[in-house]
Amino acid sequence: MGILKWGIEAVERGLVPDRLTRKVIRRLCAQRLAEEQVRSAGHVRDTGWLRSGPIAVATDRANEQHYELPAEFFQEALGPRRKYSCCYFPSPETSLEQAEVAALQRSCELAELQDGQEILELGCGWGSLSLWMAEQYPHSRITAVSNSTPQRVAIEATARSRGLSNLSVITCDVNHLAAGPRQYDRVVSIEMFEHMRNYERLLSRIAGWLRTDGKLYVHLFCHRTLCYPFESEGAENWMGRHFFTGGLMPSADLLEQFPDILRVTRRETWDGRHYQRTADAWLTNLDARHSAIRSILAKACGPRQAVRALQRWRMFFLAVSELFGYAQGNEWFVSHYLMEQPG
Ligand SMILES: C[S@@+](CC[C@H](N)C(=O)[O-])C[C@H]1O[C@@H](n2cnc3c(N)ncnc32)[C@H](O)[C@@H]1O
């Protein structure tokens, strides 16, 4: 067994202190940067693989890995609004709960949302943005889409309990989504594009669903310059294998490469330390609610697998924290884009 494989096995069994795990992750980040820089000419300049094939690949694996887990798991692990994406911490004192709200508010501002608009949300997760929009914009009609049934059931239950009737949720893989023609003032999407591959096809579809003056708002995590797919082979690709099969690390300029379909008119960046703090807060929740989470996972994957599953989630949050905290959050970070139809 290679040393890395052996180390991963030890971490998955909970035998390695977090301090050491974090140090190894930082070293793997440096290695990843060096390797990707060598390969970058191929990936960044030739975007052929972003313009062919299905919109998203390995969609069942992503569902197994995250999105079909019981909603109760995310209720315990995430903040109160179950925002499963980067939150925004304006000050050192900001709590996760406040950071969820700050991020949702800023996203709505950046998307230029107004009451009365027809809004389509792609990749709605457990409804943080969908429910927020339904509450803040009571005269808007919100259609939220994800490929996960438990997400829809959880959002519908919350919407019912809050008396929100302007939100409907659709379970559909975006590969097969038919939402046109031209009905929406806004299409909004937070951290779903990282599960996509054929950006050209996806953006063309979205352009066809937008009214002529409609706009697309996308929140992405990304790398400063590199664009690479998450692989699932090899010990160093632990993240790709267990959490992100079929996923992509977009480069910060990726969405600017399709100006004939939709052109970027506004961009804002949050340094990666916002994601580091988000992941650290999720990790704190996992540890504080350890026994409740373990029994939820035991119901989902059996008692023997639950211990390892929980440890893998700890590793995942540690990895997110270190990746986005790397180089003071200036290598991997979060970027927001407002896009409009050309002309
Ligand atoms: C990282 S989560 C973000 C969730 C949410 N936007 C938030 O901020 O909490 C990604 C979302 O994209 C959805 N998703 C991923 N691949 C998809 C696909 N092929 N079709 C539809 N939804 C997909 C997942 O089910 C999940 O809801």
mmCIF file of C-alpha atoms and ligand atoms in Angstrom:
data_model
loop_
_atom_site.group_PDB
_atom_site.id
_atom_site.type_symbol
_atom_site.label_atom_id
_atom_site.label_comp_id
_atom_site.label_asym_id
_atom_site.label_seq_id
_atom_site.Cartn_x
_atom_site.Cartn_y
_atom_site.Cartn_z
ATOM 1 C CA MET A 1 0.000 0.000 0.000
ATOM 2 C CA GLY A 2 1.444 3.422 -0.952
ATOM 3 C CA ILE A 3 2.115 5.793 1.913
ATOM 4 C CA LEU A 4 -0.730 8.134 0.895
ATOM 5 C CA LYS A 5 -3.217 5.274 0.651
ATOM 6 C CA TRP A 6 -2.093 4.052 4.055
ATOM 7 C CA GLY A 7 -2.392 7.575 5.484
ATOM 8 C CA ILE A 8 -5.914 7.982 4.085
ATOM 9 C CA GLU A 9 -6.932 4.651 5.617
ATOM 10 C CA ALA A 10 -5.586 5.856 8.996
ATOM 11 C CA VAL A 11 -7.484 9.178 8.711
ATOM 12 C CA GLU A 12 -10.689 7.360 7.694
ATOM 13 C CA ARG A 13 -10.349 5.270 10.856
ATOM 14 C CA GLY A 14 -9.977 8.417 12.947
ATOM 15 C CA LEU A 15 -6.391 7.611 13.985
ATOM 16 C CA VAL A 16 -4.756 10.848 12.806
ATOM 17 C CA PRO A 17 -5.035 14.215 14.595
ATOM 18 C CA ASP A 18 -6.714 16.955 12.531
ATOM 19 C CA ARG A 19 -3.591 19.120 12.751
ATOM 20 C CA LEU A 20 -1.603 16.503 10.858
ATOM 21 C CA THR A 21 -4.411 15.818 8.379
ATOM 22 C CA ARG A 22 -4.584 19.534 7.594
ATOM 23 C CA LYS A 23 -0.829 19.690 7.052
ATOM 24 C CA VAL A 24 -0.948 16.791 4.582
ATOM 25 C CA ILE A 25 -3.897 18.360 2.743
ATOM 26 C CA ARG A 26 -1.928 21.620 2.372
ATOM 27 C CA ARG A 27 0.957 19.662 0.913
ATOM 28 C CA LEU A 28 -1.414 17.905 -1.523
ATOM 29 C CA CYS A 29 -2.801 21.308 -2.548
ATOM 30 C CA ALA A 30 0.733 22.475 -3.386
ATOM 31 C CA GLN A 31 1.330 19.255 -5.334
ATOM 32 C CA ARG A 32 -1.969 19.664 -7.197
ATOM 33 C CA LEU A 33 -1.026 23.221 -8.157
ATOM 34 C CA ALA A 34 2.359 22.163 -9.467
ATOM 35 C CA GLU A 35 0.904 19.270 -11.497
ATOM 36 C CA GLU A 36 -1.977 21.289 -12.894
ATOM 37 C CA GLN A 37 0.322 24.120 -13.889
ATOM 38 C CA VAL A 38 2.249 21.649 -16.035
ATOM 39 C CA ARG A 39 -0.971 20.352 -17.600
ATOM 40 C CA SER A 40 -2.702 23.739 -17.739
ATOM 41 C CA ALA A 41 -1.865 24.548 -21.324
ATOM 42 C CA GLY A 42 -4.054 21.623 -22.372
ATOM 43 C CA HIS A 43 -6.911 22.254 -19.948
ATOM 44 C CA VAL A 44 -7.279 26.014 -19.835
ATOM 45 C CA ARG A 45 -6.528 26.929 -23.426
ATOM 46 C CA ASP A 46 -8.315 24.026 -25.088
ATOM 47 C CA THR A 47 -11.823 24.016 -23.691
ATOM 48 C CA GLY A 48 -12.987 21.373 -26.176
ATOM 49 C CA TRP A 49 -14.049 19.075 -23.337
ATOM 50 C CA LEU A 50 -16.367 21.857 -22.038
ATOM 51 C CA ARG A 51 -18.142 22.014 -25.380
ATOM 52 C CA SER A 52 -18.974 18.380 -26.076
ATOM 53 C CA GLY A 53 -20.795 15.453 -24.497
ATOM 54 C CA PRO A 54 -23.624 15.571 -21.954
ATOM 55 C CA ILE A 55 -24.209 18.649 -19.772
ATOM 56 C CA ALA A 56 -23.369 16.649 -16.633
ATOM 57 C CA VAL A 57 -21.763 13.237 -16.148
ATOM 58 C CA ALA A 58 -21.867 10.620 -13.344
ATOM 59 C CA THR A 59 -24.981 12.312 -11.927
ATOM 60 C CA ASP A 60 -26.069 9.201 -9.984
ATOM 61 C CA ARG A 61 -22.718 9.061 -8.197
ATOM 62 C CA ALA A 62 -22.986 12.707 -7.070
ATOM 63 C CA ASN A 63 -26.453 11.931 -5.752
ATOM 64 C CA GLU A 64 -25.255 8.883 -3.798
ATOM 65 C CA GLN A 65 -22.313 10.820 -2.425
ATOM 66 C CA HIS A 66 -24.251 13.848 -1.150
ATOM 67 C CA TYR A 67 -27.658 14.630 -2.365
ATOM 68 C CA GLU A 68 -29.695 11.554 -1.557
ATOM 69 C CA LEU A 69 -28.466 11.366 2.047
ATOM 70 C CA PRO A 70 -31.273 12.021 4.573
ATOM 71 C CA ALA A 71 -32.094 15.720 4.969
ATOM 72 C CA GLU A 72 -31.627 15.267 8.759
ATOM 73 C CA PHE A 73 -27.893 14.817 8.200
ATOM 74 C CA PHE A 74 -27.623 18.251 6.605
ATOM 75 C CA GLN A 75 -29.951 19.711 9.201
ATOM 76 C CA GLU A 76 -27.388 18.761 11.841
ATOM 77 C CA ALA A 77 -24.224 19.518 9.869
ATOM 78 C CA LEU A 78 -25.064 22.810 8.135
ATOM 79 C CA GLY A 79 -26.342 26.142 9.409
ATOM 80 C CA PRO A 80 -30.036 26.734 10.214
ATOM 81 C CA ARG A 81 -30.904 27.595 6.593
ATOM 82 C CA ARG A 82 -29.114 24.489 5.323
ATOM 83 C CA LYS A 83 -27.026 26.484 2.869
ATOM 84 C CA TYR A 84 -24.723 23.907 1.316
ATOM 85 C CA SER A 85 -22.352 26.409 -0.287
ATOM 86 C CA CYS A 86 -19.959 29.174 0.713
ATOM 87 C CA CYS A 87 -21.322 31.629 3.277
ATOM 88 C CA TYR A 88 -20.127 35.217 3.739
ATOM 89 C CA PHE A 89 -18.418 36.399 6.944
ATOM 90 C CA PRO A 90 -18.163 40.209 6.969
ATOM 91 C CA SER A 91 -16.400 40.258 10.379
ATOM 92 C CA PRO A 92 -14.444 37.911 12.656
ATOM 93 C CA GLU A 93 -17.457 37.744 15.016
ATOM 94 C CA THR A 94 -19.955 36.655 12.311
ATOM 95 C CA SER A 95 -21.662 33.341 13.155
ATOM 96 C CA LEU A 96 -22.565 30.677 10.586
ATOM 97 C CA GLU A 97 -26.221 31.657 10.917
ATOM 98 C CA GLN A 98 -25.416 35.317 10.154
ATOM 99 C CA ALA A 99 -23.012 34.326 7.365
ATOM 100 C CA GLU A 100 -25.748 32.308 5.636
ATOM 101 C CA VAL A 101 -28.009 35.367 5.651
ATOM 102 C CA ALA A 102 -25.212 37.724 4.528
ATOM 103 C CA ALA A 103 -24.434 35.429 1.584
ATOM 104 C CA LEU A 104 -28.090 35.058 0.569
ATOM 105 C CA GLN A 105 -28.629 38.821 0.718
ATOM 106 C CA ARG A 106 -25.541 39.511 -1.375
ATOM 107 C CA SER A 107 -26.481 36.864 -3.950
ATOM 108 C CA CYS A 108 -29.912 38.447 -4.396
ATOM 109 C CA GLU A 109 -28.323 41.897 -4.813
ATOM 110 C CA LEU A 110 -25.827 40.588 -7.355
ATOM 111 C CA ALA A 111 -28.590 38.799 -9.257
ATOM 112 C CA GLU A 112 -30.560 42.103 -9.294
ATOM 113 C CA LEU A 113 -33.665 40.340 -8.029
ATOM 114 C CA GLN A 114 -36.900 42.306 -7.685
ATOM 115 C CA ASP A 115 -40.321 41.388 -6.411
ATOM 116 C CA GLY A 116 -42.588 40.142 -9.179
ATOM 117 C CA GLN A 117 -39.880 38.498 -11.264
ATOM 118 C CA GLU A 118 -40.235 34.989 -12.637
ATOM 119 C CA ILE A 119 -37.223 33.127 -11.242
ATOM 120 C CA LEU A 120 -35.728 29.712 -12.005
ATOM 121 C CA GLU A 121 -33.165 28.296 -9.576
ATOM 122 C CA LEU A 122 -30.890 25.477 -10.748
ATOM 123 C CA GLY A 123 -29.340 23.175 -8.106
ATOM 124 C CA CYS A 124 -31.442 24.318 -5.144
ATOM 125 C CA GLY A 125 -29.969 21.984 -2.502
ATOM 126 C CA TRP A 126 -32.011 22.013 0.699
ATOM 127 C CA GLY A 127 -33.655 25.259 -0.276
ATOM 128 C CA SER A 128 -31.586 27.987 1.384
ATOM 129 C CA LEU A 129 -31.940 30.394 -1.539
ATOM 130 C CA SER A 130 -35.304 29.074 -2.805
ATOM 131 C CA LEU A 131 -37.040 29.666 0.542
ATOM 132 C CA TRP A 132 -35.253 32.985 1.068
ATOM 133 C CA MET A 133 -36.402 34.251 -2.357
ATOM 134 C CA ALA A 134 -39.955 33.017 -1.778
ATOM 135 C CA GLU A 135 -40.063 34.980 1.498
ATOM 136 C CA GLN A 136 -38.320 38.147 0.316
ATOM 137 C CA TYR A 137 -40.118 38.400 -3.035
ATOM 138 C CA PRO A 138 -43.728 37.385 -2.308
ATOM 139 C CA HIS A 139 -44.992 38.444 -5.759
ATOM 140 C CA SER A 140 -42.334 36.464 -7.592
ATOM 141 C CA ARG A 141 -42.876 32.931 -8.768
ATOM 142 C CA ILE A 142 -39.916 30.719 -7.930
ATOM 143 C CA THR A 143 -39.237 27.402 -9.610
ATOM 144 C CA ALA A 144 -36.433 25.467 -7.946
ATOM 145 C CA VAL A 145 -34.772 22.458 -9.567
ATOM 146 C CA SER A 146 -32.464 19.736 -8.329
ATOM 147 C CA ASN A 147 -31.967 16.086 -9.141
ATOM 148 C CA SER A 148 -32.607 14.934 -5.566
ATOM 149 C CA THR A 149 -35.980 13.763 -4.244
ATOM 150 C CA PRO A 150 -35.104 14.203 -0.515
ATOM 151 C CA GLN A 151 -34.201 17.838 -1.247
ATOM 152 C CA ARG A 152 -37.598 18.468 -2.875
ATOM 153 C CA VAL A 153 -39.472 16.777 -0.029
ATOM 154 C CA ALA A 154 -37.560 18.799 2.597
ATOM 155 C CA ILE A 155 -38.117 22.137 0.816
ATOM 156 C CA GLU A 156 -41.808 21.458 0.200
ATOM 157 C CA ALA A 157 -42.318 20.639 3.895
ATOM 158 C CA THR A 158 -40.616 23.887 5.004
ATOM 159 C CA ALA A 159 -42.521 25.946 2.407
ATOM 160 C CA ARG A 160 -45.811 24.467 3.665
ATOM 161 C CA SER A 161 -44.936 25.156 7.295
ATOM 162 C CA ARG A 162 -44.124 28.797 6.429
ATOM 163 C CA GLY A 163 -47.228 29.222 4.269
ATOM 164 C CA LEU A 164 -45.218 29.962 1.116
ATOM 165 C CA SER A 165 -47.267 29.328 -2.009
ATOM 166 C CA ASN A 166 -45.011 31.057 -4.585
ATOM 167 C CA LEU A 167 -42.377 28.296 -4.674
ATOM 168 C CA SER A 168 -42.489 25.040 -6.610
ATOM 169 C CA VAL A 169 -39.751 22.433 -6.648
ATOM 170 C CA ILE A 170 -38.974 20.077 -9.523
ATOM 171 C CA THR A 171 -36.832 16.953 -9.302
ATOM 172 C CA CYS A 172 -34.975 16.688 -12.589
ATOM 173 C CA ASP A 173 -31.441 16.145 -13.848
ATOM 174 C CA VAL A 174 -30.470 19.318 -15.745
ATOM 175 C CA ASN A 175 -29.379 17.082 -18.606
ATOM 176 C CA HIS A 176 -33.095 16.539 -19.235
ATOM 177 C CA LEU A 177 -34.619 19.798 -18.018
ATOM 178 C CA ALA A 178 -37.009 21.490 -20.436
ATOM 179 C CA ALA A 179 -37.801 24.893 -18.883
ATOM 180 C CA GLY A 180 -38.261 27.055 -21.960
ATOM 181 C CA PRO A 181 -39.059 28.855 -24.029
ATOM 182 C CA ARG A 182 -38.273 32.335 -22.698
ATOM 183 C CA GLN A 183 -40.205 32.432 -19.461
ATOM 184 C CA TYR A 184 -37.748 33.685 -16.871
ATOM 185 C CA ASP A 185 -36.520 37.122 -15.794
ATOM 186 C CA ARG A 186 -33.768 35.455 -13.820
ATOM 187 C CA VAL A 187 -32.044 32.103 -13.751
ATOM 188 C CA VAL A 188 -29.939 31.773 -10.584
ATOM 189 C CA SER A 189 -27.561 29.008 -9.571
ATOM 190 C CA ILE A 190 -25.316 28.557 -6.539
ATOM 191 C CA GLU A 191 -22.570 25.922 -6.708
ATOM 192 C CA MET A 192 -24.248 23.622 -9.189
ATOM 193 C CA PHE A 193 -22.136 24.488 -12.228
ATOM 194 C CA GLU A 194 -19.215 22.671 -10.570
ATOM 195 C CA HIS A 195 -21.142 19.447 -11.252
ATOM 196 C CA MET A 196 -21.461 20.324 -14.961
ATOM 197 C CA ARG A 197 -19.161 19.561 -17.887
ATOM 198 C CA ASN A 198 -20.616 20.832 -21.165
ATOM 199 C CA TYR A 199 -20.926 24.514 -20.257
ATOM 200 C CA GLU A 200 -21.637 25.514 -23.843
ATOM 201 C CA ARG A 201 -24.743 23.350 -24.018
ATOM 202 C CA LEU A 202 -25.931 24.330 -20.532
ATOM 203 C CA LEU A 203 -25.523 28.062 -21.185
ATOM 204 C CA SER A 204 -27.302 27.751 -24.551
ATOM 205 C CA ARG A 205 -30.258 26.045 -22.878
ATOM 206 C CA ILE A 206 -30.400 28.691 -20.144
ATOM 207 C CA ALA A 207 -30.210 31.484 -22.730
ATOM 208 C CA GLY A 208 -33.282 29.939 -24.383
ATOM 209 C CA TRP A 209 -35.201 29.938 -21.054
ATOM 210 C CA LEU A 210 -34.493 33.630 -20.351
ATOM 211 C CA ARG A 211 -36.667 36.488 -21.566
ATOM 212 C CA THR A 212 -34.728 38.763 -23.933
ATOM 213 C CA ASP A 213 -33.833 41.131 -21.078
ATOM 214 C CA GLY A 214 -33.435 38.236 -18.612
ATOM 215 C CA LYS A 215 -30.191 37.582 -16.720
ATOM 216 C CA LEU A 216 -28.286 34.618 -15.359
ATOM 217 C CA TYR A 217 -26.584 34.811 -11.941
ATOM 218 C CA VAL A 218 -24.035 32.127 -11.069
ATOM 219 C CA HIS A 219 -22.086 31.615 -7.830
ATOM 220 C CA LEU A 220 -19.104 29.314 -8.424
ATOM 221 C CA PHE A 221 -16.165 28.099 -6.438
ATOM 222 C CA CYS A 222 -13.143 28.223 -8.690
ATOM 223 C CA HIS A 223 -9.389 28.386 -9.086
ATOM 224 C CA ARG A 224 -7.591 31.631 -9.983
ATOM 225 C CA THR A 225 -6.404 30.319 -13.385
ATOM 226 C CA LEU A 226 -6.736 26.531 -13.613
ATOM 227 C CA CYS A 227 -9.683 24.468 -14.761
ATOM 228 C CA TYR A 228 -9.573 20.730 -14.077
ATOM 229 C CA PRO A 229 -11.970 17.825 -13.679
ATOM 230 C CA PHE A 230 -12.047 15.873 -10.396
ATOM 231 C CA GLU A 231 -10.740 12.404 -11.185
ATOM 232 C CA SER A 232 -11.763 9.358 -9.190
ATOM 233 C CA GLU A 233 -8.699 7.142 -9.742
ATOM 234 C CA GLY A 234 -5.570 7.315 -7.582
ATOM 235 C CA ALA A 235 -5.059 7.860 -3.841
ATOM 236 C CA GLU A 236 -4.500 11.608 -4.316
ATOM 237 C CA ASN A 237 -7.988 11.899 -5.877
ATOM 238 C CA TRP A 238 -9.827 10.954 -2.687
ATOM 239 C CA MET A 239 -12.165 13.961 -3.047
ATOM 240 C CA GLY A 240 -13.083 13.058 -6.627
ATOM 241 C CA ARG A 241 -13.738 9.448 -5.661
ATOM 242 C CA HIS A 242 -15.870 9.959 -2.552
ATOM 243 C CA PHE A 243 -17.454 13.395 -2.909
ATOM 244 C CA PHE A 244 -17.133 14.850 -6.349
ATOM 245 C CA THR A 245 -17.221 12.209 -9.073
ATOM 246 C CA GLY A 246 -17.947 13.911 -12.405
ATOM 247 C CA GLY A 247 -17.206 17.310 -10.834
ATOM 248 C CA LEU A 248 -15.113 20.161 -12.099
ATOM 249 C CA MET A 249 -12.894 22.863 -10.631
ATOM 250 C CA PRO A 250 -13.731 25.795 -12.929
ATOM 251 C CA SER A 251 -11.208 28.551 -13.562
ATOM 252 C CA ALA A 252 -12.309 32.045 -12.544
ATOM 253 C CA ASP A 253 -12.577 33.092 -16.202
ATOM 254 C CA LEU A 254 -14.415 30.010 -17.442
ATOM 255 C CA LEU A 255 -17.824 31.650 -17.733
ATOM 256 C CA GLU A 256 -16.278 34.462 -19.771
ATOM 257 C CA GLN A 257 -15.479 32.072 -22.591
ATOM 258 C CA PHE A 258 -18.998 31.949 -24.047
ATOM 259 C CA PRO A 259 -19.777 35.615 -24.873
ATOM 260 C CA ASP A 260 -21.797 34.676 -27.967
ATOM 261 C CA ILE A 261 -24.269 32.797 -25.757
ATOM 262 C CA LEU A 262 -24.284 34.840 -22.550
ATOM 263 C CA ARG A 263 -21.778 37.548 -21.694
ATOM 264 C CA VAL A 264 -20.540 38.402 -18.214
ATOM 265 C CA THR A 265 -21.519 41.966 -17.281
ATOM 266 C CA ARG A 266 -20.579 41.902 -13.608
ATOM 267 C CA ARG A 267 -18.246 39.844 -11.447
ATOM 268 C CA GLU A 268 -17.508 39.775 -7.706
ATOM 269 C CA THR A 269 -15.017 37.636 -5.823
ATOM 270 C CA TRP A 270 -15.023 36.447 -2.193
ATOM 271 C CA ASP A 271 -11.631 35.289 -1.033
ATOM 272 C CA GLY A 272 -11.389 31.586 -0.189
ATOM 273 C CA ARG A 273 -11.226 32.238 3.549
ATOM 274 C CA HIS A 274 -15.007 32.693 3.552
ATOM 275 C CA TYR A 275 -15.284 29.070 2.444
ATOM 276 C CA GLN A 276 -12.641 28.046 4.961
ATOM 277 C CA ARG A 277 -14.738 29.541 7.774
ATOM 278 C CA THR A 278 -17.895 27.952 6.372
ATOM 279 C CA ALA A 279 -16.303 24.477 6.297
ATOM 280 C CA ASP A 280 -14.796 24.952 9.758
ATOM 281 C CA ALA A 281 -18.238 25.834 11.117
ATOM 282 C CA TRP A 282 -19.722 22.701 9.497
ATOM 283 C CA LEU A 283 -16.926 20.641 11.055
ATOM 284 C CA THR A 284 -17.680 22.157 14.467
ATOM 285 C CA ASN A 285 -21.328 21.109 14.006
ATOM 286 C CA LEU A 286 -20.317 17.556 13.039
ATOM 287 C CA ASP A 287 -18.239 17.238 16.192
ATOM 288 C CA ALA A 288 -20.749 18.909 18.502
ATOM 289 C CA ARG A 289 -23.619 16.701 17.230
ATOM 290 C CA HIS A 290 -21.538 13.589 16.767
ATOM 291 C CA SER A 291 -23.898 10.987 18.226
ATOM 292 C CA ALA A 292 -27.059 12.312 16.519
ATOM 293 C CA ILE A 293 -25.236 12.402 13.177
ATOM 294 C CA ARG A 294 -23.810 8.933 13.683
ATOM 295 C CA SER A 295 -27.267 7.461 14.176
ATOM 296 C CA ILE A 296 -28.598 9.281 11.080
ATOM 297 C CA LEU A 297 -25.730 7.839 9.031
ATOM 298 C CA ALA A 298 -26.238 4.400 10.603
ATOM 299 C CA LYS A 299 -29.832 4.419 9.328
ATOM 300 C CA ALA A 300 -28.632 5.451 5.858
ATOM 301 C CA CYS A 301 -25.636 3.138 5.427
ATOM 302 C CA GLY A 302 -25.650 0.665 8.327
ATOM 303 C CA PRO A 303 -23.940 0.922 11.736
ATOM 304 C CA ARG A 304 -20.579 -0.474 10.589
ATOM 305 C CA GLN A 305 -20.212 1.964 7.703
ATOM 306 C CA ALA A 306 -21.499 4.917 9.746
ATOM 307 C CA VAL A 307 -18.243 5.445 11.660
ATOM 308 C CA ARG A 308 -16.189 5.576 8.478
ATOM 309 C CA ALA A 309 -18.833 7.693 6.701
ATOM 310 C CA LEU A 310 -18.752 10.258 9.506
ATOM 311 C CA GLN A 311 -14.971 10.342 9.444
ATOM 312 C CA ARG A 312 -15.074 10.836 5.654
ATOM 313 C CA TRP A 313 -17.361 13.826 6.096
ATOM 314 C CA ARG A 314 -14.906 15.229 8.644
ATOM 315 C CA MET A 315 -12.108 14.732 6.098
ATOM 316 C CA PHE A 316 -14.185 16.377 3.392
ATOM 317 C CA PHE A 317 -14.793 19.494 5.503
ATOM 318 C CA LEU A 318 -11.108 19.576 6.504
ATOM 319 C CA ALA A 319 -10.145 19.357 2.823
ATOM 320 C CA VAL A 320 -12.543 22.175 1.845
ATOM 321 C CA SER A 321 -11.199 24.311 4.687
ATOM 322 C CA GLU A 322 -7.551 23.821 3.711
ATOM 323 C CA LEU A 323 -8.100 24.133 -0.044
ATOM 324 C CA PHE A 324 -9.914 27.447 0.214
ATOM 325 C CA GLY A 325 -7.688 28.749 3.009
ATOM 326 C CA TYR A 326 -4.558 28.040 0.941
ATOM 327 C CA ALA A 327 -2.443 31.168 0.227
ATOM 328 C CA GLN A 328 -4.853 33.349 2.259
ATOM 329 C CA GLY A 329 -7.724 32.393 0.005
ATOM 330 C CA ASN A 330 -6.124 33.753 -3.159
ATOM 331 C CA GLU A 331 -5.680 30.488 -5.123
ATOM 332 C CA TRP A 332 -9.095 28.843 -4.764
ATOM 333 C CA PHE A 333 -12.018 31.180 -3.997
ATOM 334 C CA VAL A 334 -15.632 32.019 -4.825
ATOM 335 C CA SER A 335 -16.741 34.112 -7.769
ATOM 336 C CA HIS A 336 -20.128 35.534 -8.765
ATOM 337 C CA TYR A 337 -21.193 36.354 -12.313
ATOM 338 C CA LEU A 338 -24.116 38.244 -13.760
ATOM 339 C CA MET A 339 -24.647 37.325 -17.407
ATOM 340 C CA GLU A 340 -26.822 38.768 -20.157
ATOM 341 C CA GLN A 341 -27.696 37.896 -23.736
ATOM 342 C CA PRO A 342 -25.353 39.514 -26.247
ATOM 343 C CA GLY A 343 -26.810 42.559 -27.981
HETATM 344 C C1 LIG B 1 -23.427 22.107 -3.675
HETATM 345 S S1 LIG B 1 -25.152 21.879 -3.820
HETATM 346 C C2 LIG B 1 -25.656 23.587 -3.702
HETATM 347 C C3 LIG B 1 -27.052 23.670 -3.174
HETATM 348 C C4 LIG B 1 -27.651 25.057 -3.005
HETATM 349 N N1 LIG B 1 -27.557 25.855 -4.196
HETATM 350 C C5 LIG B 1 -27.084 25.771 -1.813
HETATM 351 O O1 LIG B 1 -26.431 26.794 -1.998
HETATM 352 O O2 LIG B 1 -27.317 25.309 -0.693
HETATM 353 C C6 LIG B 1 -25.383 21.491 -5.553
HETATM 354 C C7 LIG B 1 -26.808 21.297 -5.978
HETATM 355 O O3 LIG B 1 -26.834 20.976 -7.367
HETATM 356 C C8 LIG B 1 -27.683 19.848 -7.568
HETATM 357 N N2 LIG B 1 -27.234 19.113 -8.765
HETATM 358 C C9 LIG B 1 -26.019 18.560 -8.999
HETATM 359 N N3 LIG B 1 -26.005 17.944 -10.190
HETATM 360 C C10 LIG B 1 -27.235 18.130 -10.733
HETATM 361 C C11 LIG B 1 -27.851 17.725 -11.944
HETATM 362 N N4 LIG B 1 -27.184 16.992 -12.858
HETATM 363 N N5 LIG B 1 -29.122 18.092 -12.167
HETATM 364 C C12 LIG B 1 -29.823 18.810 -11.251
HETATM 365 N N6 LIG B 1 -29.288 19.227 -10.081
HETATM 366 C C13 LIG B 1 -28.017 18.887 -9.828
HETATM 367 C C14 LIG B 1 -27.575 19.045 -6.289
HETATM 368 O O4 LIG B 1 -28.658 18.150 -6.111
HETATM 369 C C15 LIG B 1 -27.587 20.190 -5.276
HETATM 370 O O5 LIG B 1 -28.903 20.583 -5.071
#
